[in-house]
CSV table of C-alpha atoms in Angstrom, one decimal:
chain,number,residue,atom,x,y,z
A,223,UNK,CA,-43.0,-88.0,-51.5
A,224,UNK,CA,-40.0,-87.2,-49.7
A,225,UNK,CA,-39.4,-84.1,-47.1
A,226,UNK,CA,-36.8,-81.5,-48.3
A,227,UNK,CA,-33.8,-81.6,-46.8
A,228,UNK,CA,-33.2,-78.7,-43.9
A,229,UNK,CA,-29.7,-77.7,-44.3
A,230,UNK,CA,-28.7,-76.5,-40.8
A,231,UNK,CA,-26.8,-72.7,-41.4
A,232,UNK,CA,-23.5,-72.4,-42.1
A,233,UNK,CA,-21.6,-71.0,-39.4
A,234,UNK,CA,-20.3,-67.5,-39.3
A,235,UNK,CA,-16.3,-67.6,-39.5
A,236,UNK,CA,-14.9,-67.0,-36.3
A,237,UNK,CA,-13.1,-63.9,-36.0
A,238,UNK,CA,-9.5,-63.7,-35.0
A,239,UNK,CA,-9.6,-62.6,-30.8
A,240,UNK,CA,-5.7,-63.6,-29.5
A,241,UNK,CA,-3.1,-61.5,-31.2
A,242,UNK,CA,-0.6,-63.1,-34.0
A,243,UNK,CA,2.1,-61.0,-35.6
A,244,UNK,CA,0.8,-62.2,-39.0
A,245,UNK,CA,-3.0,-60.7,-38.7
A,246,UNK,CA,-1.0,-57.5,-36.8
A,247,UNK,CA,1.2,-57.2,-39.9
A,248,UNK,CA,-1.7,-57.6,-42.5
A,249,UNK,CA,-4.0,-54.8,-41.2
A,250,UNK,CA,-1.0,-52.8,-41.1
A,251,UNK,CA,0.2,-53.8,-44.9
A,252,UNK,CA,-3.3,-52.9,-45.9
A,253,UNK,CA,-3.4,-49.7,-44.2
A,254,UNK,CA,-0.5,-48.3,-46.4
A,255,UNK,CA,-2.2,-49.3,-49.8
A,256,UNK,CA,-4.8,-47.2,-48.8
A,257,UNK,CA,-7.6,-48.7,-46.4
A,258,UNK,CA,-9.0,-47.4,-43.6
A,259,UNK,CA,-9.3,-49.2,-40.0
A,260,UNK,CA,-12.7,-49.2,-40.3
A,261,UNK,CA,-12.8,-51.0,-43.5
A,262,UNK,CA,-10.0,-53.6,-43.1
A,263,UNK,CA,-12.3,-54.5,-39.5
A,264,UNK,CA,-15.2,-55.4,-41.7
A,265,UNK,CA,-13.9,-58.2,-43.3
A,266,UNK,CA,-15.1,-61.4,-41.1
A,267,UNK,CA,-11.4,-62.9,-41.4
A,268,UNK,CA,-10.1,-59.8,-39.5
A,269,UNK,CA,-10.2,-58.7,-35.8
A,270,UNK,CA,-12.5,-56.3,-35.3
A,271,UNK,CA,-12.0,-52.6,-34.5
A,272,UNK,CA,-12.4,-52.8,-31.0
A,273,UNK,CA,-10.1,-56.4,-30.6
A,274,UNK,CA,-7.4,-54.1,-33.0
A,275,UNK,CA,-7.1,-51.5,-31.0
A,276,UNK,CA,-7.1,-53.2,-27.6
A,277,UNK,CA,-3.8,-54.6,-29.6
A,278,UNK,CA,-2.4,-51.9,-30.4
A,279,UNK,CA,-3.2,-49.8,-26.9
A,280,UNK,CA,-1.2,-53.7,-24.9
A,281,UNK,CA,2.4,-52.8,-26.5
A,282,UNK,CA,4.5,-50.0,-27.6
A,283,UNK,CA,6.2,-51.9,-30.3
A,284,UNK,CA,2.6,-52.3,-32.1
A,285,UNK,CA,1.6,-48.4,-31.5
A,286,UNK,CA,4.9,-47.4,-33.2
A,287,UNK,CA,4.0,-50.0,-36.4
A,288,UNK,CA,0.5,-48.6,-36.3
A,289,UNK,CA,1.2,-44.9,-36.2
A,290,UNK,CA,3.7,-45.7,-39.3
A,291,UNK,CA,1.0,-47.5,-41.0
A,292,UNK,CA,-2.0,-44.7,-40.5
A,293,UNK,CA,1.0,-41.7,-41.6
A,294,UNK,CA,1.2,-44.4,-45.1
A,295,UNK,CA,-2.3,-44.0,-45.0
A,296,UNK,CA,-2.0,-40.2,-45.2
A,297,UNK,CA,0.4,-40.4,-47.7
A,298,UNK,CA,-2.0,-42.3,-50.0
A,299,UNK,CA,-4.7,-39.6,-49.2
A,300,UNK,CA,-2.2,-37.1,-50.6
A,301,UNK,CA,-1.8,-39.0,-53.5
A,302,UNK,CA,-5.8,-39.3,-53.6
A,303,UNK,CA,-6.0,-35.6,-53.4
A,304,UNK,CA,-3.5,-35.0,-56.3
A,305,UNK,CA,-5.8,-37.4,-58.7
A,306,UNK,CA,-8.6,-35.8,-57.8
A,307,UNK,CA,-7.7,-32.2,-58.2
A,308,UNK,CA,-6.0,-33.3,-62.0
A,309,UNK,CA,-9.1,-34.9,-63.0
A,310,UNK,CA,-10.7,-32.5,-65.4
A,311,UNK,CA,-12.2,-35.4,-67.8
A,312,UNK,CA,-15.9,-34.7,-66.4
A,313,UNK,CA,-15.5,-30.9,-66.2
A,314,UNK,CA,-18.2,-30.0,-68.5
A,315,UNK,CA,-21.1,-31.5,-70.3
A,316,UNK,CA,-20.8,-32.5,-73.7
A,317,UNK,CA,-24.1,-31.8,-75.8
A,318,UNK,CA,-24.8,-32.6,-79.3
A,319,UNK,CA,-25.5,-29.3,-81.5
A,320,UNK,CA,-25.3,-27.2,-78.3
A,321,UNK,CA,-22.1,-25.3,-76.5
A,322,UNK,CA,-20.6,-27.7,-73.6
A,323,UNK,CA,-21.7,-27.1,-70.0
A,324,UNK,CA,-20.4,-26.6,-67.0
A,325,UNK,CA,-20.4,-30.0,-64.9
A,326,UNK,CA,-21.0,-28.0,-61.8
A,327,UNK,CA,-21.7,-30.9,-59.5
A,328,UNK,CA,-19.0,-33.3,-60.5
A,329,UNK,CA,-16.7,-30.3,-59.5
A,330,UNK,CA,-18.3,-29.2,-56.4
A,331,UNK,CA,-18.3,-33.2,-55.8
A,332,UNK,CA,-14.4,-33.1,-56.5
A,333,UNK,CA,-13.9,-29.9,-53.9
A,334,UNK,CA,-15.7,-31.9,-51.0
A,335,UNK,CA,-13.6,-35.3,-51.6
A,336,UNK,CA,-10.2,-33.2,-51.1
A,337,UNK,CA,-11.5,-31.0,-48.2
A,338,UNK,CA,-12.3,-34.7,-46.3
A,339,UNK,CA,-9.0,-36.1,-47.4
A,340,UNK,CA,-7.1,-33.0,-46.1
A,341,UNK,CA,-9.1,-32.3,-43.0
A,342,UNK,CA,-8.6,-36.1,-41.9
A,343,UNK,CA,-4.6,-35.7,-43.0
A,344,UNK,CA,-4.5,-32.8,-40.6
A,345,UNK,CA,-6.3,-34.8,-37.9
A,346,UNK,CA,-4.6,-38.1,-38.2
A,347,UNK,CA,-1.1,-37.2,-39.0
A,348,UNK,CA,-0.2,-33.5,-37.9
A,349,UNK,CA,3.2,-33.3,-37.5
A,350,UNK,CA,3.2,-33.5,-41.5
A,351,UNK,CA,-0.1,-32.1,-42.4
A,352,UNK,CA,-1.2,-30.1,-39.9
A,353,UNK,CA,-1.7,-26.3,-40.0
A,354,UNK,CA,1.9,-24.8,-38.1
A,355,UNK,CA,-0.5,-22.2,-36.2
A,356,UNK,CA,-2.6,-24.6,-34.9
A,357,UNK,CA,-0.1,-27.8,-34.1
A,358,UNK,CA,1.9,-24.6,-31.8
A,359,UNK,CA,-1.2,-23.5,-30.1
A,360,UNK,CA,-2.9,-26.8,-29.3
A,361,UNK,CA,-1.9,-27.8,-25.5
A,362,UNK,CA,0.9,-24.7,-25.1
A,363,UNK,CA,1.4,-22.8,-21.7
A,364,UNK,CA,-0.1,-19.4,-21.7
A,365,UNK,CA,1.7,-16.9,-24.1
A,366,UNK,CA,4.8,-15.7,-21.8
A,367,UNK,CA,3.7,-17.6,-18.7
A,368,UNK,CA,6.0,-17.1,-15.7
A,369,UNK,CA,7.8,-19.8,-12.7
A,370,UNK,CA,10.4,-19.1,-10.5
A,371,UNK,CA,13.2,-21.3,-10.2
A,372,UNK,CA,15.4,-21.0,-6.9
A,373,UNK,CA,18.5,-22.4,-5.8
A,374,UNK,CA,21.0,-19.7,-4.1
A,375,UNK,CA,19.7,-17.2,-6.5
A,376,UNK,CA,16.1,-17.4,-7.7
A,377,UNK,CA,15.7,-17.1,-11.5
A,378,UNK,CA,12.2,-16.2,-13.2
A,379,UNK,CA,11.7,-18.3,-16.1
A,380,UNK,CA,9.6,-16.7,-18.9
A,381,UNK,CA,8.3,-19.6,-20.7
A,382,UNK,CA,6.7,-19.8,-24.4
A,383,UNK,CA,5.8,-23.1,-26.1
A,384,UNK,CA,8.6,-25.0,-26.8
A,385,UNK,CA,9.6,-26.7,-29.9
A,386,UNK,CA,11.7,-30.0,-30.4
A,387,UNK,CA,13.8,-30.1,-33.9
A,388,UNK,CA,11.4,-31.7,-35.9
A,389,UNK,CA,9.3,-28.8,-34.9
A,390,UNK,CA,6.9,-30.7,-32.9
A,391,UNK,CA,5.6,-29.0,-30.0
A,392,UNK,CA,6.6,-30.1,-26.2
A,393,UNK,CA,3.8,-30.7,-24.6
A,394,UNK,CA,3.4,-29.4,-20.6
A,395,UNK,CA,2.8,-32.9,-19.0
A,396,UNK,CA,6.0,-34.3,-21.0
A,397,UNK,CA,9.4,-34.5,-19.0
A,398,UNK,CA,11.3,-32.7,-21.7
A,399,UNK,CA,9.4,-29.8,-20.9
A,400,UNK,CA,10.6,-30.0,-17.2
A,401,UNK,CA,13.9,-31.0,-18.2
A,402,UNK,CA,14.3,-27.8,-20.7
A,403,UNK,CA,12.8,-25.1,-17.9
A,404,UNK,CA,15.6,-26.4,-15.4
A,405,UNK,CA,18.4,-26.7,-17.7
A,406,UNK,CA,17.5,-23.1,-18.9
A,407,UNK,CA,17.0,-21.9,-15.3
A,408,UNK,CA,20.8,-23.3,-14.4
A,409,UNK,CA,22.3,-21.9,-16.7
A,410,UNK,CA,21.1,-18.5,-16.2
A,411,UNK,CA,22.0,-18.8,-12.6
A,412,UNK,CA,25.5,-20.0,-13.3
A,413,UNK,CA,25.6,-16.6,-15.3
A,414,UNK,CA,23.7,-14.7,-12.6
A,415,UNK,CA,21.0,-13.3,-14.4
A,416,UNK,CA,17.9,-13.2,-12.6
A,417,UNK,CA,15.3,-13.2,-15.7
A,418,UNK,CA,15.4,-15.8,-18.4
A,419,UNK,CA,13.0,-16.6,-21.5
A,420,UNK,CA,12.5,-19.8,-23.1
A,421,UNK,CA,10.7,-21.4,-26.0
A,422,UNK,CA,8.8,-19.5,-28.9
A,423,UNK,CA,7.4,-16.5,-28.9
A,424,UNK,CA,4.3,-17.2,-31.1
A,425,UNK,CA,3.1,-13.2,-30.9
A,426,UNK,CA,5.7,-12.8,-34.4
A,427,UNK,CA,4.0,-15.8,-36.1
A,428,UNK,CA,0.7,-16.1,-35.5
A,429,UNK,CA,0.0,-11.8,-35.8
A,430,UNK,CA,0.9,-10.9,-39.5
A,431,UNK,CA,3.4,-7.8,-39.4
A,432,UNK,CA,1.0,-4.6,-40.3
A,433,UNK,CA,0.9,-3.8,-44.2
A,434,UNK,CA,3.5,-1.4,-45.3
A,435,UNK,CA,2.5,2.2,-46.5
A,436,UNK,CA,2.6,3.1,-49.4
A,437,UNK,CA,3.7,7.0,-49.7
A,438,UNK,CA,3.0,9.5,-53.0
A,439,UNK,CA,5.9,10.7,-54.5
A,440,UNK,CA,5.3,13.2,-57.1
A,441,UNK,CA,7.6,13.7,-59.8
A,442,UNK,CA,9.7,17.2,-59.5
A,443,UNK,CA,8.6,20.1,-61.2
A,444,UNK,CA,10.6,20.8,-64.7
A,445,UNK,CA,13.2,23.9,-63.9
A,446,UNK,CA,13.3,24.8,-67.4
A,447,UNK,CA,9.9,26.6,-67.8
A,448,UNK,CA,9.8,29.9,-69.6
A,449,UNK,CA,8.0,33.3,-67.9
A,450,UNK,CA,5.1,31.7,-70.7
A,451,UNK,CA,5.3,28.7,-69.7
A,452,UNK,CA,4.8,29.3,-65.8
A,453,UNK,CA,2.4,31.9,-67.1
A,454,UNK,CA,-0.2,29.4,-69.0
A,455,UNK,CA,0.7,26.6,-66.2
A,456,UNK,CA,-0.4,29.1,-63.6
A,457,UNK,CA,-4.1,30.1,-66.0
A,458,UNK,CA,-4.4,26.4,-66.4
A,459,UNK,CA,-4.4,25.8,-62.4
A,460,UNK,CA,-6.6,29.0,-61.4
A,461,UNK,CA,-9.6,27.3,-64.0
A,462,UNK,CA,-9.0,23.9,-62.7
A,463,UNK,CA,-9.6,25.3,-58.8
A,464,UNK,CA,-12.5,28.0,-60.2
A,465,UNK,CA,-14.6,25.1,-62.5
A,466,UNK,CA,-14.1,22.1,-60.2
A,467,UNK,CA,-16.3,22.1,-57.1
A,468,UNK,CA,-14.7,21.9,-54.5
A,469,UNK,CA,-15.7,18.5,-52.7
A,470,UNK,CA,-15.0,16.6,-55.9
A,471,UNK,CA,-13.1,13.8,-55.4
A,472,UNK,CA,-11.8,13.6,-59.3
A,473,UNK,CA,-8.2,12.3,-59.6
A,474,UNK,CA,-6.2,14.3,-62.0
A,475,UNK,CA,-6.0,11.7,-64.7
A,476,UNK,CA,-9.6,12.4,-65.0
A,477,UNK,CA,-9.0,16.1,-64.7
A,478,UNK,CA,-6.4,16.2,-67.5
A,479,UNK,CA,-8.2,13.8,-69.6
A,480,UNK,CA,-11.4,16.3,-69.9
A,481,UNK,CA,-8.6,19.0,-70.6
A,482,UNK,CA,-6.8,17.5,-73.5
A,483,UNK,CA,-10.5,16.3,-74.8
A,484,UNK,CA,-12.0,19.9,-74.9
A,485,UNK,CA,-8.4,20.8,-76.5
A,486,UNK,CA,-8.6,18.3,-79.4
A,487,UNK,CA,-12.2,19.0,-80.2
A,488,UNK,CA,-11.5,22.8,-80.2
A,489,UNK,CA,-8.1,23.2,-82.1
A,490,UNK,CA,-8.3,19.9,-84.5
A,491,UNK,CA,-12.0,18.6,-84.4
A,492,UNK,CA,-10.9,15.8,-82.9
A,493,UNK,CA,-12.7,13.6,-80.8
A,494,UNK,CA,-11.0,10.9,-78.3
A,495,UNK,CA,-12.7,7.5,-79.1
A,496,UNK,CA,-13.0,6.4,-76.1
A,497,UNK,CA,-14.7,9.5,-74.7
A,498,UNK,CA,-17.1,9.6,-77.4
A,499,UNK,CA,-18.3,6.2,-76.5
A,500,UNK,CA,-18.7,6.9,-72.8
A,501,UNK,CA,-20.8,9.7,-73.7
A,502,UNK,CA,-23.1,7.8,-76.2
């Protein structure tokens, strides 16, 4: 009788450590069609996270790819998101002999996919999906905050965060925001003002502008009333004031509406519809 044969394992394949252009531009390529980082770096014949990244951190050239191939990757979330929020096909329940049903959990499953997709968009790519408020307020000097700049005349510079075109915001540790404080400081020397502001101030944008007030207008009285006229107008005002007590807070729609229904019913036997059915 012969002895099995012990197959010795197979060995794991080795995963890629040196960088290559090719693997670089593969992760990258897979990235815009919709993968995550996380799972590309689970395939064996990839680098892993960490060996990625360390590539990416080395070299400027491969940040700039990256950071265009994670925004792709945002892109194909939004696309995600508009699937998604189109997709009414498992809305409700179909039951045989009985009225459909409201499939609450596919929707409330649907509602938590696009709040991950947008709350990683925001994270990962801000400059295109991040709340405005927020992308001006993260890392901004101090509303208003205050230097002085001196050369033969010293200029106080009042400075708000500062925005570049694109409307990104200019961060404090960043030489353009240096660069923009002096330029703005020699120019208002070389005009001799002693006080300059510079930047955005986010007090307008952030704070809503108060509600505007809405004002009662009441329509003029008619001038063409007869003595009779003013007469009954006058009885009619002098019940309203003796019947109604006086802490009521009745608008006169209501008023007028028990008026003309007491009328009716008095003069024509009619009864409003409505009326009767609120009092049955």
């Amino acid at each position: 009788m012969t002895e099995p044969e012990i197959l010795p394992p197979l060995a794991k394949p080795k995963r890629p450590t040196e960088f290559a252009d090719e693997i670089f531009d593969i992760v990258c390529e897979r990235m815009t069609e919709g993968e995550g980082l996380r799972e590309i770096c689970s395939d064996p014949q990839m680098p892993s996270k960490t060996t990625f990244l360390r590539w990416v951190e080395k070299d400027d050239g491969r940040q700039r790819r990256y950071q265009l191939a994670r925004e792709a990757l945002m892109d194909h979330y939004a696309d995600q998101i508009r699937a998604i929020a189109w997709d009414d096909s498992n809305d409700t329940v179909k039951r045989e002999g009985k009225p459909d049903l409201c499939n609450h959990e596919w929707i409330n499953r649907s509602r938590l996919k696009v709040d991950t997709l947008k709350f990683l968009m925001a994270k990962l790519h801000p400059k295109r999906y991040g709340d405005k408020t927020e992308l001006l307020t993260a890392a901004a000097p101090e509303q208003g905050s205050t230097m002085q700049i001196g050369w033969k005349t010293p200029v106080r510079v009042i400075v708000y965060p500062m925005l570049r075109s694109d409307g990104t915001l200019i961060r404090q540790d960043s030489p353009d925001y240096e660069e923009a404080i002096e330029k703005a400081a020699r120019e208002a020397s070389a005009r001799g003002l002693k006080d300059v502001e510079i930047g955005t101030d986010l007090e307008g944008i952030i704070k809503p502008p108060p509600p505007s007030q809405i004002t009662y207008q009441p329509e003029p009285l008619p001038h063409d009333l007869s003595p009779e006229d003013w007469s009954l107008l006058t009885e009619v005002i002098n019940l309203i004031r003796r019947t109604i007590p006086t802490d009521s807070n009745a608008v006169p729609e209501t008023i007028f509406s028990v008026i003309r229904q007491a009328l009716l019913m008095h003069f024509r036997c009619v009864e409003i519809e409505g009326n009767a059915a609120d009092a049955a």
